[in-house]
Amino acid sequence: MEERMEYIVLDLEWNQSNTGKEDAVEKLPFEIIEIGAIKLNNERVMVSEFNELIKPQVYHEMHKITSKLIHIQMRELERGRPFPEVGGDFVRWCGQEEYLFCTWGTLDLTELQRNMAYYEMPLLAPGPLPYLDVQKLFAIAYEERKIRRNLEYAIDFLHIEKDIPFHRAFSDAYYTAKILIRILEEHPEVVVNLSYDTFCPPKDRRDEVKAQFDTYVKYISREFKDKTEAFADKEVVSSKCYLCHRNLRKKIKWFSANGRHYYCVAYCEKHGYLKGKIRVRKAYDGGVYIVKTTKLIPKEEAEAIAARRDHAREVRKRHKHSKAGNTGE
């Protein structure tokens, strides 16, 4: 991590179709209505703020859950400016210095770029965008890695003063920044655990992401026409030991129980069993890309995956026989 790196701590609020008079727009399921952000310098000091409401252009009815959660009325939003103006000001506010986006969770940067794409604005990056998921960093630093807590829980856990209300973009960015400062002070080693926003997948093989962390490795593929083309790619379906970099033979070949997540198990004679997991993601323009993770697992987990594969096979077999029987009638 760069020593002179600045941090842009971002939070968004958005609205969506209320399933009433307004139908959902496919390219913009979530319309951003508020942007809040805090800028931290490399000395972990809050040096600048951004906070602005956005006038809706797509959904003019407030979703009932959104209204109840964030206490914003549509008449307040009508006094705001359209997203292209506010979004452009936000990008200029971020500045030219090298910075890293930081969010609580994984959704904000995707939805920010989706809104930018809808209005044909320049995106934040031409490919995967590295950022810090402070929610994940909190779990790694203070609890079990896989646990995901809400923002208020983390504030209470760290005994940080609650001096402004939650559930508005600026206040949630403010509290996220407070938590990030504590993590940087107490557990700076966890900040190497970058996340990647993949609204824009890699453009070609040279730009594909291969990131190694302490307990797993992540691969983000370029975009493919469809899932069949993706699984025909050798790099996508390969299994390698990320410790000794050997190509491995699979004990359990790639399989899926739901058509979205795929699993395999390979074996390294030096380091043991490795689980591969593939998630098939849809790209904004209609193609697909692959996010693959590989990690070491105990033999017991490998056996559990084998049992899951066998169960998936049995379900498919029953479904096939049932379908054949119905056709015969």
GROMACS .gro file of C-alpha atoms in nm, residues 9-292:
model
  284
    9VAL     CA    1  -1.477   0.682   0.230
   10LEU     CA    2  -1.803   0.663   0.038
   11ASP     CA    3  -2.165   0.586   0.117
   12LEU     CA    4  -2.473   0.608  -0.104
   13GLU     CA    5  -2.847   0.600  -0.060
   14TRP     CA    6  -3.065   0.489  -0.350
   15ASN     CA    7  -3.428   0.445  -0.446
   16GLN     CA    8  -3.596   0.181  -0.662
   17SER     CA    9  -3.927   0.092  -0.819
   18ASN     CA   10  -4.206   0.074  -0.564
   19THR     CA   11  -4.376  -0.197  -0.778
   20GLY     CA   12  -4.665   0.045  -0.821
   21LYS     CA   13  -4.710   0.292  -1.107
   22GLU     CA   14  -4.339   0.297  -1.193
   23ASP     CA   15  -4.185  -0.013  -1.348
   24ALA     CA   16  -3.822  -0.100  -1.279
   25VAL     CA   17  -3.573   0.017  -1.542
   26GLU     CA   18  -3.345  -0.273  -1.637
   27LYS     CA   19  -3.030  -0.064  -1.676
   28LEU     CA   20  -3.095   0.133  -1.355
   29PRO     CA   21  -3.263  -0.083  -1.088
   30PHE     CA   22  -3.127   0.146  -0.813
   31GLU     CA   23  -3.126   0.523  -0.862
   32ILE     CA   24  -2.881   0.707  -0.636
   33ILE     CA   25  -3.049   0.984  -0.437
   34GLU     CA   26  -2.769   1.084  -0.198
   35ILE     CA   27  -2.388   1.078  -0.199
   36GLY     CA   28  -2.189   1.118   0.121
   37ALA     CA   29  -1.812   1.093   0.148
   38ILE     CA   30  -1.517   1.169   0.375
   39LYS     CA   31  -1.161   1.220   0.255
   40LEU     CA   32  -0.881   1.094   0.481
   41ASN     CA   33  -0.521   1.195   0.421
   42ASN     CA   34  -0.228   0.957   0.464
   43GLU     CA   35  -0.207   1.057   0.832
   44ARG     CA   36  -0.563   0.927   0.890
   45VAL     CA   37  -0.709   1.275   0.937
   46MET     CA   38  -1.048   1.377   0.794
   47VAL     CA   39  -0.963   1.666   0.564
   48SER     CA   40  -1.270   1.712   0.343
   49GLU     CA   41  -1.640   1.624   0.314
   50PHE     CA   42  -1.892   1.571   0.035
   51ASN     CA   43  -2.265   1.557   0.103
   52GLU     CA   44  -2.541   1.618  -0.150
   53LEU     CA   45  -2.895   1.507  -0.235
   54ILE     CA   46  -2.982   1.413  -0.594
   55LYS     CA   47  -3.299   1.501  -0.783
   56PRO     CA   48  -3.463   1.182  -0.919
   57GLN     CA   49  -3.491   1.141  -1.295
   58VAL     CA   50  -3.620   0.783  -1.312
   59TYR     CA   51  -3.816   0.688  -0.998
   60HIS     CA   52  -4.043   0.963  -0.871
   61GLU     CA   53  -4.214   0.751  -0.605
   62MET     CA   54  -4.019   0.675  -0.290
   63HIS     CA   55  -3.993   0.305  -0.211
   64LYS     CA   56  -4.169   0.250   0.122
   65ILE     CA   57  -3.876   0.067   0.283
   66THR     CA   58  -3.627   0.330   0.165
   67SER     CA   59  -3.844   0.610   0.302
   68LYS     CA   60  -3.881   0.439   0.638
   69LEU     CA   61  -3.508   0.361   0.667
   70ILE     CA   62  -3.349   0.692   0.567
   71HIS     CA   63  -3.632   0.940   0.640
   72ILE     CA   64  -3.603   1.132   0.312
   73GLN     CA   65  -3.916   1.266   0.145
   74MET     CA   66  -3.948   1.307  -0.230
   75ARG     CA   67  -4.009   1.680  -0.191
   76GLU     CA   68  -3.662   1.712  -0.033
   77LEU     CA   69  -3.502   1.533  -0.326
   78GLU     CA   70  -3.677   1.761  -0.575
   79ARG     CA   71  -3.462   2.046  -0.441
   80GLY     CA   72  -3.146   1.858  -0.535
   81ARG     CA   73  -2.956   1.852  -0.865
   82PRO     CA   74  -2.957   1.571  -1.125
   83PHE     CA   75  -2.709   1.287  -1.092
   84PRO     CA   76  -2.479   1.390  -1.382
   85GLU     CA   77  -2.414   1.724  -1.210
   86VAL     CA   78  -2.366   1.584  -0.861
   87GLY     CA   79  -2.172   1.280  -0.981
   88GLY     CA   80  -1.941   1.499  -1.185
   89ASP     CA   81  -1.881   1.727  -0.886
   90PHE     CA   82  -1.808   1.423  -0.669
   91VAL     CA   83  -1.543   1.290  -0.908
   92ARG     CA   84  -1.380   1.635  -0.922
   93TRP     CA   85  -1.393   1.654  -0.541
   94CYS     CA   86  -1.204   1.324  -0.520
   95GLY     CA   87  -0.916   1.509  -0.687
   96GLN     CA   88  -0.605   1.411  -0.878
   97GLU     CA   89  -0.402   1.269  -0.587
   98GLU     CA   90  -0.373   0.892  -0.564
   99TYR     CA   91  -0.656   0.759  -0.348
  100LEU     CA   92  -0.838   0.439  -0.260
  101PHE     CA   93  -1.215   0.413  -0.229
  102CYS     CA   94  -1.345   0.265   0.097
  103THR     CA   95  -1.702   0.146   0.157
  104TRP     CA   96  -1.903  -0.051   0.411
  105GLY     CA   97  -1.985  -0.361   0.208
  106THR     CA   98  -1.961  -0.441  -0.161
  107LEU     CA   99  -2.245  -0.260  -0.337
  108ASP     CA  100  -2.175   0.114  -0.346
  109LEU     CA  101  -1.909   0.134  -0.616
  110THR     CA  102  -2.104  -0.098  -0.846
  111GLU     CA  103  -2.419   0.112  -0.814
  112LEU     CA  104  -2.224   0.437  -0.850
  113GLN     CA  105  -2.074   0.315  -1.177
  114ARG     CA  106  -2.408   0.174  -1.294
  115ASN     CA  107  -2.563   0.520  -1.249
  116MET     CA  108  -2.267   0.677  -1.429
  117ALA     CA  109  -2.304   0.432  -1.720
  118TYR     CA  110  -2.678   0.501  -1.743
  119TYR     CA  111  -2.604   0.871  -1.798
  120GLU     CA  112  -2.310   0.790  -2.029
  121MET     CA  113  -2.058   0.948  -1.793
  122PRO     CA  114  -1.691   0.842  -1.780
  123LEU     CA  115  -1.656   0.552  -1.536
  124LEU     CA  116  -1.423   0.539  -1.235
  125ALA     CA  117  -1.192   0.285  -1.401
  126PRO     CA  118  -1.169   0.095  -1.732
  127GLY     CA  119  -1.151  -0.241  -1.550
  128PRO     CA  120  -1.175  -0.391  -1.198
  129LEU     CA  121  -1.146  -0.117  -0.935
  130PRO     CA  122  -0.950  -0.203  -0.616
  131TYR     CA  123  -1.103  -0.070  -0.294
  132LEU     CA  124  -1.126  -0.138   0.077
  133ASP     CA  125  -1.439  -0.310   0.206
  134VAL     CA  126  -1.426  -0.181   0.564
  135GLN     CA  127  -1.696  -0.427   0.670
  136LYS     CA  128  -1.469  -0.715   0.562
  137LEU     CA  129  -1.161  -0.554   0.722
  138PHE     CA  130  -1.350  -0.520   1.051
  139ALA     CA  131  -1.429  -0.892   1.042
  140ILE     CA  132  -1.067  -0.985   0.970
  141ALA     CA  133  -0.928  -0.749   1.234
  142TYR     CA  134  -1.167  -0.808   1.523
  143GLU     CA  135  -1.381  -1.117   1.462
  144GLU     CA  136  -1.398  -1.429   1.246
  145ARG     CA  137  -1.312  -1.359   0.884
  146LYS     CA  138  -1.646  -1.465   0.733
  147ILE     CA  139  -1.875  -1.274   0.971
  148ARG     CA  140  -2.036  -0.958   0.832
  149ARG     CA  141  -2.172  -0.713   1.090
  150ASN     CA  142  -2.381  -0.403   1.036
  151LEU     CA  143  -2.231  -0.059   1.079
  152GLU     CA  144  -2.386   0.023   1.416
  153TYR     CA  145  -2.264  -0.307   1.563
  154ALA     CA  146  -1.906  -0.220   1.465
  155ILE     CA  147  -1.937   0.129   1.613
  156ASP     CA  148  -2.062  -0.019   1.943
  157PHE     CA  149  -1.794  -0.289   1.940
  158LEU     CA  150  -1.520  -0.028   1.908
  159HIS     CA  151  -1.687   0.207   2.161
  160ILE     CA  152  -1.698   0.492   1.911
  161GLU     CA  153  -1.926   0.781   2.007
  162LYS     CA  154  -2.258   0.791   1.817
  163ASP     CA  155  -2.294   1.166   1.773
  164ILE     CA  156  -2.507   1.177   1.454
  165PRO     CA  157  -2.796   0.955   1.332
  166PHE     CA  158  -2.734   0.648   1.115
  167HIS     CA  159  -2.884   0.560   0.774
  168ARG     CA  160  -2.796   0.868   0.575
  169ALA     CA  161  -2.517   0.872   0.321
  170PHE     CA  162  -2.293   1.124   0.494
  171SER     CA  163  -2.343   0.989   0.846
  172ASP     CA  164  -2.271   0.630   0.738
  173ALA     CA  165  -1.960   0.747   0.550
  174TYR     CA  166  -1.856   0.936   0.865
  175TYR     CA  167  -1.891   0.627   1.086
  176THR     CA  168  -1.720   0.405   0.827
  177ALA     CA  169  -1.428   0.652   0.827
  178LYS     CA  170  -1.410   0.634   1.208
  179ILE     CA  171  -1.388   0.254   1.192
  180LEU     CA  172  -1.127   0.265   0.915
  181ILE     CA  173  -0.912   0.500   1.123
  182ARG     CA  174  -0.922   0.254   1.414
  183ILE     CA  175  -0.829  -0.036   1.184
  184LEU     CA  176  -0.538   0.161   1.036
  185GLU     CA  177  -0.417   0.242   1.388
  186GLU     CA  178  -0.465  -0.100   1.551
  187HIS     CA  179  -0.446  -0.355   1.267
  188PRO     CA  180  -0.279  -0.193   0.965
  189GLU     CA  181  -0.169  -0.536   0.841
  190VAL     CA  182  -0.525  -0.626   0.731
  191VAL     CA  183  -0.542  -0.340   0.479
  192VAL     CA  184  -0.360  -0.557   0.224
  193ASN     CA  185  -0.692  -0.742   0.181
  194LEU     CA  186  -0.813  -0.542  -0.116
  195SER     CA  187  -1.153  -0.600  -0.272
  196TYR     CA  188  -1.232  -0.543  -0.641
  197ASP     CA  189  -1.540  -0.380  -0.786
  198THR     CA  190  -1.602  -0.559  -1.116
  199PHE     CA  191  -1.868  -0.343  -1.278
  200CYS     CA  192  -1.610  -0.322  -1.559
  201PRO     CA  193  -1.450  -0.666  -1.608
  202PRO     CA  194  -1.096  -0.690  -1.749
  203LYS     CA  195  -1.082  -0.599  -2.118
  204ASP     CA  196  -0.847  -0.878  -2.224
  205ARG     CA  197  -0.625  -1.153  -2.083
  206ARG     CA  198  -0.343  -0.910  -1.999
  207ASP     CA  199  -0.574  -0.715  -1.766
  208GLU     CA  200  -0.715  -1.015  -1.580
  209VAL     CA  201  -0.676  -0.997  -1.202
  210LYS     CA  202  -0.474  -1.257  -1.012
  211ALA     CA  203  -0.452  -1.148  -0.649
  212GLN     CA  204  -0.298  -1.358  -0.372
  213PHE     CA  205  -0.397  -1.310  -0.009
  214ASP     CA  206  -0.293  -1.486   0.309
  215THR     CA  207  -0.551  -1.766   0.290
  216TYR     CA  208  -0.669  -1.772  -0.072
  217VAL     CA  209  -0.610  -1.647  -0.425
  218LYS     CA  210  -0.862  -1.464  -0.648
  219TYR     CA  211  -0.881  -1.465  -1.028
  220ILE     CA  212  -1.110  -1.227  -1.223
  221SER     CA  213  -1.141  -1.318  -1.590
  222ARG     CA  214  -1.196  -1.106  -1.896
  223GLU     CA  215  -1.546  -1.094  -2.040
  224PHE     CA  216  -1.682  -1.387  -2.242
  225LYS     CA  217  -1.980  -1.413  -2.475
  226ASP     CA  218  -2.150  -1.672  -2.253
  227LYS     CA  219  -2.086  -1.936  -1.989
  228THR     CA  220  -2.000  -2.204  -2.246
  229GLU     CA  221  -1.722  -1.990  -2.390
  230ALA     CA  222  -1.593  -1.910  -2.041
  231PHE     CA  223  -1.568  -2.276  -1.936
  232ALA     CA  224  -1.384  -2.357  -2.258
  233ASP     CA  225  -1.098  -2.131  -2.143
  234LYS     CA  226  -0.805  -2.321  -1.989
  235GLU     CA  227  -0.721  -2.051  -1.736
  236VAL     CA  228  -1.079  -2.039  -1.610
  237VAL     CA  229  -1.100  -2.413  -1.537
  238SER     CA  230  -0.738  -2.468  -1.431
  239SER     CA  231  -0.638  -2.565  -1.078
  240LYS     CA  232  -0.306  -2.447  -0.940
  241CYS     CA  233  -0.148  -2.452  -0.597
  242TYR     CA  234  -0.101  -2.087  -0.507
  243LEU     CA  235   0.186  -2.174  -0.271
  244CYS     CA  236   0.408  -2.375  -0.506
  245HIS     CA  237   0.242  -2.269  -0.836
  246ARG     CA  238   0.210  -2.625  -0.968
  247ASN     CA  239  -0.068  -2.723  -1.207
  248LEU     CA  240  -0.282  -2.983  -1.028
  249ARG     CA  241  -0.503  -3.272  -1.133
  250LYS     CA  242  -0.853  -3.253  -0.999
  251LYS     CA  243  -0.990  -3.502  -0.750
  252ILE     CA  244  -1.338  -3.357  -0.806
  253LYS     CA  245  -1.409  -3.194  -1.142
  254TRP     CA  246  -1.607  -2.872  -1.171
  255PHE     CA  247  -1.974  -2.917  -1.083
  256SER     CA  248  -2.266  -2.698  -0.984
  257ALA     CA  249  -2.588  -2.750  -0.792
  258ASN     CA  250  -2.750  -2.422  -0.904
  259GLY     CA  251  -2.584  -2.315  -1.230
  260ARG     CA  252  -2.424  -2.006  -1.075
  261HIS     CA  253  -2.160  -2.136  -0.833
  262TYR     CA  254  -1.921  -2.411  -0.940
  263TYR     CA  255  -1.682  -2.612  -0.722
  264CYS     CA  256  -1.386  -2.841  -0.771
  265VAL     CA  257  -1.121  -3.003  -0.553
  266ALA     CA  258  -0.758  -3.058  -0.651
  267TYR     CA  259  -0.474  -3.213  -0.456
  268CYS     CA  260  -0.119  -3.087  -0.411
  269GLU     CA  261   0.124  -3.350  -0.281
  270LYS     CA  262   0.312  -3.082  -0.089
  271HIS     CA  263   0.027  -2.868   0.052
  272GLY     CA  264  -0.285  -3.085   0.047
  273TYR     CA  265  -0.641  -3.028  -0.079
  274LEU     CA  266  -0.746  -2.708  -0.254
  275LYS     CA  267  -1.103  -2.597  -0.318
  276GLY     CA  268  -1.184  -2.399  -0.629
  277LYS     CA  269  -1.501  -2.189  -0.644
  278ILE     CA  270  -1.626  -2.015  -0.957
  279ARG     CA  271  -1.899  -1.752  -0.962
  280VAL     CA  272  -2.044  -1.663  -1.301
  281ARG     CA  273  -2.125  -1.290  -1.314
  282LYS     CA  274  -2.322  -1.101  -1.575
  283ALA     CA  275  -2.153  -0.798  -1.727
  284TYR     CA  276  -2.337  -0.469  -1.779
  285ASP     CA  277  -2.338  -0.513  -2.158
  286GLY     CA  278  -2.476  -0.869  -2.152
  287GLY     CA  279  -2.166  -1.093  -2.149
  288VAL     CA  280  -2.032  -1.290  -1.854
  289TYR     CA  281  -1.708  -1.302  -1.658
  290ILE     CA  282  -1.567  -1.538  -1.398
  291VAL     CA  283  -1.459  -1.478  -1.040
  292LYS     CA  284  -1.260  -1.779  -0.917
   0.00000   0.00000   0.00000
